[in-house]
CSV table of C-alpha atoms in Angstrom, one decimal:
chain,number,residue,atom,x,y,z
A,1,UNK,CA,98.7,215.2,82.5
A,2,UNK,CA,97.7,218.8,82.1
A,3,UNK,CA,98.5,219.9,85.8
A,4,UNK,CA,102.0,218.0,86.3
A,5,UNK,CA,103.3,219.1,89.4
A,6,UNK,CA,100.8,222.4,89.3
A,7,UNK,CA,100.1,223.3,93.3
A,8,UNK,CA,96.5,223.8,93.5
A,9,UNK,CA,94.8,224.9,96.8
A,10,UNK,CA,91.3,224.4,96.6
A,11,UNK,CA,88.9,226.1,99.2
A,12,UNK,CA,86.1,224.1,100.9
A,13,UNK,CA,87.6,221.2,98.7
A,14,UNK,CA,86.5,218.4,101.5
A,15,UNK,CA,83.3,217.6,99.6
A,16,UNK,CA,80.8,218.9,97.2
A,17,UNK,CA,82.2,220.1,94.2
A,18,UNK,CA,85.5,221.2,95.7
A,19,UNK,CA,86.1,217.8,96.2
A,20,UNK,CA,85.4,216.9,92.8
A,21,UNK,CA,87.5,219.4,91.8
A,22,UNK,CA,90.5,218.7,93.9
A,23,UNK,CA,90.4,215.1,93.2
A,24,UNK,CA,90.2,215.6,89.1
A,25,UNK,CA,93.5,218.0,89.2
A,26,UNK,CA,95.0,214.9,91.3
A,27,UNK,CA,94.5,213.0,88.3
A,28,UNK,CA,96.0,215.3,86.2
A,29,UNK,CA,99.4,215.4,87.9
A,30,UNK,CA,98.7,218.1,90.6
A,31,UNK,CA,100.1,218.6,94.2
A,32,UNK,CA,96.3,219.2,95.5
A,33,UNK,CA,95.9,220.8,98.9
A,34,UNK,CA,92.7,220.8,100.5
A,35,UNK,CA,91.8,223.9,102.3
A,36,UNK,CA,88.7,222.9,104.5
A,37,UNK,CA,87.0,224.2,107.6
A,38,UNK,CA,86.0,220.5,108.3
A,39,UNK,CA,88.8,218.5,109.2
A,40,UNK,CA,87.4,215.0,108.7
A,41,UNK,CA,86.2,215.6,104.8
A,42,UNK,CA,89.3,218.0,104.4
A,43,UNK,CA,91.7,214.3,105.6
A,44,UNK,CA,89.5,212.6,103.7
A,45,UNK,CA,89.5,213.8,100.2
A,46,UNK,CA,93.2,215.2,100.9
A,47,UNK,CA,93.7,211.4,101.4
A,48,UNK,CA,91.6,210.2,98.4
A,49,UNK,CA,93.8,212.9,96.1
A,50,UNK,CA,97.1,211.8,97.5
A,51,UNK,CA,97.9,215.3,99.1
A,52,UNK,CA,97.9,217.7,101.8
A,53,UNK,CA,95.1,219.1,104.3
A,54,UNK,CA,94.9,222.4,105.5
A,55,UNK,CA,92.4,223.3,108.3
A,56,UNK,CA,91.2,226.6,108.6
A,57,UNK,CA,88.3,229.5,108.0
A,58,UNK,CA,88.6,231.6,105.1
A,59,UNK,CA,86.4,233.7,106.8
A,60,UNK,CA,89.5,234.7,109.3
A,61,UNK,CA,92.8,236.5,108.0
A,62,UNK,CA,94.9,234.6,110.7
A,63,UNK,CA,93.8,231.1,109.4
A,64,UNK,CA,94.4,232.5,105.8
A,65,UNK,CA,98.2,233.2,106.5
A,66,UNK,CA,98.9,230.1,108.5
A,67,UNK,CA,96.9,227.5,105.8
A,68,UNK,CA,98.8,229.4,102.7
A,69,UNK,CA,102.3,229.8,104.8
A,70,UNK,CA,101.7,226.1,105.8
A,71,UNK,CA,101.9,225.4,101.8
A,72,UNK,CA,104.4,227.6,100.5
A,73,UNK,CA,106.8,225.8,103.5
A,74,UNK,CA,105.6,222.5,102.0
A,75,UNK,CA,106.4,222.9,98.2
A,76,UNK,CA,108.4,226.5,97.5
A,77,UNK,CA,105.2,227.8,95.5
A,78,UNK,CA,101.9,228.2,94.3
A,79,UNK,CA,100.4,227.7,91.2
A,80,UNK,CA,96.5,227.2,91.6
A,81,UNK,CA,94.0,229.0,93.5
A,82,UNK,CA,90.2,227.4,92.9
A,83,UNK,CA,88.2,229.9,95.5
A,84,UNK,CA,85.0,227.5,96.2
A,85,UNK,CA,84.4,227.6,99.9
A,86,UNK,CA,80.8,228.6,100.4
A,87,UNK,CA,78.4,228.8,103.0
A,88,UNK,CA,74.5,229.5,102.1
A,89,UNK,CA,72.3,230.7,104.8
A,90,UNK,CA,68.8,231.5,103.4
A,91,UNK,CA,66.2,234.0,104.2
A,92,UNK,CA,63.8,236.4,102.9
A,93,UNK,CA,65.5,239.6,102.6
A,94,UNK,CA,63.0,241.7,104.9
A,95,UNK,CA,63.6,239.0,107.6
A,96,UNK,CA,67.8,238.1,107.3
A,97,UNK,CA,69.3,238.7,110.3
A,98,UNK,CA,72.5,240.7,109.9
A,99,UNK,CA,74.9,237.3,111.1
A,100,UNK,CA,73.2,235.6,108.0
A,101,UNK,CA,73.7,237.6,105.5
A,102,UNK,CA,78.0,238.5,107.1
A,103,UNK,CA,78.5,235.0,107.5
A,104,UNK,CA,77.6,234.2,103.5
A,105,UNK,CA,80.0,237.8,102.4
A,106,UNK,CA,82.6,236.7,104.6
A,107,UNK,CA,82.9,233.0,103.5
A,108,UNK,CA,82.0,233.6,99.8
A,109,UNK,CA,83.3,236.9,99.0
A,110,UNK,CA,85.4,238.2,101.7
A,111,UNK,CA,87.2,235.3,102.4
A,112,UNK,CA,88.0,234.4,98.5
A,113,UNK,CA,89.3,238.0,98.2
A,114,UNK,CA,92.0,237.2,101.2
A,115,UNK,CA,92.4,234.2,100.2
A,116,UNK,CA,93.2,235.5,96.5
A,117,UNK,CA,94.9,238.9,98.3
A,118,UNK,CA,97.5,236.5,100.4
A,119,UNK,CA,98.3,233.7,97.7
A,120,UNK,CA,98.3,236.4,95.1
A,121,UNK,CA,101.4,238.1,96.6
A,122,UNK,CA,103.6,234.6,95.9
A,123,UNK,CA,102.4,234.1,92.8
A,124,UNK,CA,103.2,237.6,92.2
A,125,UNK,CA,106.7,237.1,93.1
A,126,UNK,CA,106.8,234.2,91.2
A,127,UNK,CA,105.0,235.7,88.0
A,128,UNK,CA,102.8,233.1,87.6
A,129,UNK,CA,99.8,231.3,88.9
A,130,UNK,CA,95.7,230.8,87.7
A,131,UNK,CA,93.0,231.8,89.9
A,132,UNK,CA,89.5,229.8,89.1
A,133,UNK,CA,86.7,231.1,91.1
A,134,UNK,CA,83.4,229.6,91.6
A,135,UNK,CA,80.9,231.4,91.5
A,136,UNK,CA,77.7,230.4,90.8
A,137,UNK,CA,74.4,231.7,87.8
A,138,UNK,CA,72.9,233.2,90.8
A,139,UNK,CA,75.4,235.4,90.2
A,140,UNK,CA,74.0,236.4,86.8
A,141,UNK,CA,70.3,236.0,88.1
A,142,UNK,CA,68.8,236.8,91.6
A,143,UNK,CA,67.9,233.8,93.6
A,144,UNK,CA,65.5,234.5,95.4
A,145,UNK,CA,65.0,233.6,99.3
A,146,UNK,CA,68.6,232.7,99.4
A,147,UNK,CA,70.1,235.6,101.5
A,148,UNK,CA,73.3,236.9,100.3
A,149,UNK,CA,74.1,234.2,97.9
A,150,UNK,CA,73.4,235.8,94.7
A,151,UNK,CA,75.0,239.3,95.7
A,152,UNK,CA,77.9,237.4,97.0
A,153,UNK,CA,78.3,235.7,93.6
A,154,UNK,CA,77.9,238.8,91.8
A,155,UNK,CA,80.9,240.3,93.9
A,156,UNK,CA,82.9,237.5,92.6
A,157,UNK,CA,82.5,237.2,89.1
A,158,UNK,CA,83.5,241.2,89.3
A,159,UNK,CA,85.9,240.6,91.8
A,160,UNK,CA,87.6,237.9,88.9
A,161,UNK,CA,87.3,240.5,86.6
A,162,UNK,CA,89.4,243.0,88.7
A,163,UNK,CA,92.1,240.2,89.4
A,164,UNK,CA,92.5,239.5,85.7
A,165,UNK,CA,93.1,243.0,85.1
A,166,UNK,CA,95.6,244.0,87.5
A,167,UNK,CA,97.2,240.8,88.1
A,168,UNK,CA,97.9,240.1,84.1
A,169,UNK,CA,101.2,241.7,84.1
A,170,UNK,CA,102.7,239.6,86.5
A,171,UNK,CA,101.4,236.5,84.6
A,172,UNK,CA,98.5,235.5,86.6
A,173,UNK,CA,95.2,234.6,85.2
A,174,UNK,CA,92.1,234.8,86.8
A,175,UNK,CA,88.5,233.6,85.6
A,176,UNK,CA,85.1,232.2,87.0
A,177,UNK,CA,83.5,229.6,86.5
A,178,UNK,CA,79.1,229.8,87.0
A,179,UNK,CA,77.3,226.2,87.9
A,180,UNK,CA,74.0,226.3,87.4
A,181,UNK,CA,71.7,223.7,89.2
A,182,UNK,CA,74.3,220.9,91.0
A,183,UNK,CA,73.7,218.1,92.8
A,184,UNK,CA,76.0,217.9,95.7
A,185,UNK,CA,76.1,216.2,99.3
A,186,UNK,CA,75.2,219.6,100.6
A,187,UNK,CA,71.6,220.0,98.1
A,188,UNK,CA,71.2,216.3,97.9
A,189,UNK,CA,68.0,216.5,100.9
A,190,UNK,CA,66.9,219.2,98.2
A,191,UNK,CA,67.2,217.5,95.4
A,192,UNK,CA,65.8,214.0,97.3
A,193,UNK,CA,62.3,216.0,96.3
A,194,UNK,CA,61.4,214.5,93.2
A,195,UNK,CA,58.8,217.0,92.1
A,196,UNK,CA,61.4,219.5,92.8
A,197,UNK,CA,64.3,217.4,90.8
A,198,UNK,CA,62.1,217.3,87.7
A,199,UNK,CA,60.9,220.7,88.1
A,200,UNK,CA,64.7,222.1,88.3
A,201,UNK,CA,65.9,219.3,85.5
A,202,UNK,CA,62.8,220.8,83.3
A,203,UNK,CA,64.7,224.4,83.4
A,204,UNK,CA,67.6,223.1,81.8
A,205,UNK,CA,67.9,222.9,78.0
A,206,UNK,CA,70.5,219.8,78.2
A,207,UNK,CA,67.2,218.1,80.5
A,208,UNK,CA,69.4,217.1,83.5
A,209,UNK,CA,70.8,218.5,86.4
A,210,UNK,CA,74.3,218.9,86.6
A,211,UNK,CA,77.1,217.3,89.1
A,212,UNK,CA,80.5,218.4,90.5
A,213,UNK,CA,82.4,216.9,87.6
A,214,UNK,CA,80.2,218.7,85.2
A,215,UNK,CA,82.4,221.9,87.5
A,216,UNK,CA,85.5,219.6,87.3
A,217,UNK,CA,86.4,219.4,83.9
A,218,UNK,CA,85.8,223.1,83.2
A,219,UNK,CA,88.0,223.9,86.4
A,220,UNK,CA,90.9,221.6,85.2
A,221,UNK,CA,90.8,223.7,81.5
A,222,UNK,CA,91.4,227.3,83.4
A,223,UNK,CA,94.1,226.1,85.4
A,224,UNK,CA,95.9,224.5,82.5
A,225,UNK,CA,98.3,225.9,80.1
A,226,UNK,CA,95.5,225.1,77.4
A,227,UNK,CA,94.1,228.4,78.7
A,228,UNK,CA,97.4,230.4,79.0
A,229,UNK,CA,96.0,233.3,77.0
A,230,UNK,CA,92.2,233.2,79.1
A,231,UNK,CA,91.7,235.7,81.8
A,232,UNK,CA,88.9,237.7,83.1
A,233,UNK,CA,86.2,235.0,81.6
A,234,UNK,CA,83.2,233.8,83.0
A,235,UNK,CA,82.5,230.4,81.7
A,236,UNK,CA,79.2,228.8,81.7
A,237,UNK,CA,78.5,225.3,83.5
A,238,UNK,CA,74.9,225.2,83.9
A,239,UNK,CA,73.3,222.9,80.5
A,240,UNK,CA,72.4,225.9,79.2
A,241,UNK,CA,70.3,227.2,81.8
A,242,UNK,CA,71.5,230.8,81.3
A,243,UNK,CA,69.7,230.9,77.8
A,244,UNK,CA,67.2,228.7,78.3
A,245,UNK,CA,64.8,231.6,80.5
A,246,UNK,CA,61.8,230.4,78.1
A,247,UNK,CA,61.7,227.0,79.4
A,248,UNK,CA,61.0,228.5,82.8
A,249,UNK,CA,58.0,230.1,81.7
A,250,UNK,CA,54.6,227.6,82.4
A,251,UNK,CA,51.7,227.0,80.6
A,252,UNK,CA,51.8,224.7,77.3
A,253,UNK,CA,54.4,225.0,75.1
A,254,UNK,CA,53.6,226.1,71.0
A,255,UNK,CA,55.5,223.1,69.1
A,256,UNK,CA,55.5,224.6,65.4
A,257,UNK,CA,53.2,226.5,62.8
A,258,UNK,CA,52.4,230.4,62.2
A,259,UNK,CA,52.7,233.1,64.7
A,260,UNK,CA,50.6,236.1,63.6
């Protein structure tokens, strides 16, 4: 088992794929703690994983120090951070009202920089720990219509980067991880359209959309020893969606012969 007795908080871990997540580094051996805002999914899957819920807003500084207190009381230290808690509220930019576009930073960004900020501070005293945040291609590409999603995944990816670079001499490792299309609980009325299903599956090279253990299995590699000497990456989960921008482009595709 690659996390054997590893303590892994994972943020907004009460479905979606932070609970996909939390339950695959059960399997590997870990002491998974649910973070959640939601207490019946965060019992539930904190249940399922055979470990410990934590109820709380990552948004808010005072729930941050109570959930990570709450742990470090519970089992002496803390080895993995996954920073997935997410809230998406869409909008055209000329139209978002200022709420929307806070409550997205705070959740996404803000909160997984307090998050990291107050967990950090054991692992530095420990000199050790792995930080794997989720952020998402939209990150790498604007999507549009979706408020502050994409700038909030930007912010994390370089927010990863900083981690990785200061943290390192205390042992820590951060990286990101960027899903491209997923279907979860929370997209599944999205993806319940098919013409927009095949549409989306079309724009991927590997011709399907992707699921939380497609994000599980690259999760459970960052936070492992396999990647002891890994920091500061941004690894791809998205069936090559990133490099695939020609498939996105309509019209009839050319299938072979000269181009003059």
């Amino acid at each position: 088992m690659r996390l054997k007795d590893k303590v892994a908080i994972v943020t907004g871990g009460g479905r979606g794929i932070g609970r996909d997540i939390a339950l695959a580094y059960a399997r590997e051996g870990a002491r998974v703690v649910v973070a959640e805002i939601d207490p019946v999914t965060a019992e539930a899957t904190a249940k399922e994983a055979g470990g410990m819920a934590v109820v709380g807003d990552v948004a808010k500084s005072a729930d941050i120090a109570r959930m990570v207190m709450t742990v470090v009381q519970e089992f002496g230290r803390i080895d993995i951070l996954v920073n997935n808690a997410m809230k998406i509220v869409p909008g055209k930019l000329e139209a978002l009202p200022e709420e929307a576009w806070d409550t997205t930073m705070n959740i996404g960004l803000k909160g997984a920089f307090m998050m990291s900020q107050v967990v950090g501070k054991h692992m530095i005293a420990q000199k050790s720990g792995a930080i794997v945040n989720i952020a998402s291609i939209a990150g790498l590409f604007p999507y549009n219509w979706a408020g502050a999603y994409s700038v909030v995944k930007a912010g994390l990816i370089m927010l990863t980067k900083l981690q990785a670079m200061e943290w390192a001499p205390y042992g820590i490792r951060a990286n990101a991880i960027t899903p491209g299309y997923i279907r979860t609980p929370g997209t599944e009325a999205m993806y319940a359209d098919p013409e927009i299903y095949e549409g989306r599956r079309k724009g991927v090279p590997m011709g399907r959309v992707g699921s939380g253990e497609d994000i599980a299995g690259p999760a459970i590699f960052l936070a492992s020893d396999e990647a002891r000497y890994t920091t500061g990456s941004v690894l791809g989960a998205d069936g090559g969606q990133a490099v695939g921008y020609f498939l996105s482009v309509p019209g009839r595709r050319f299938s072979g012969g000269r181009i003059d």
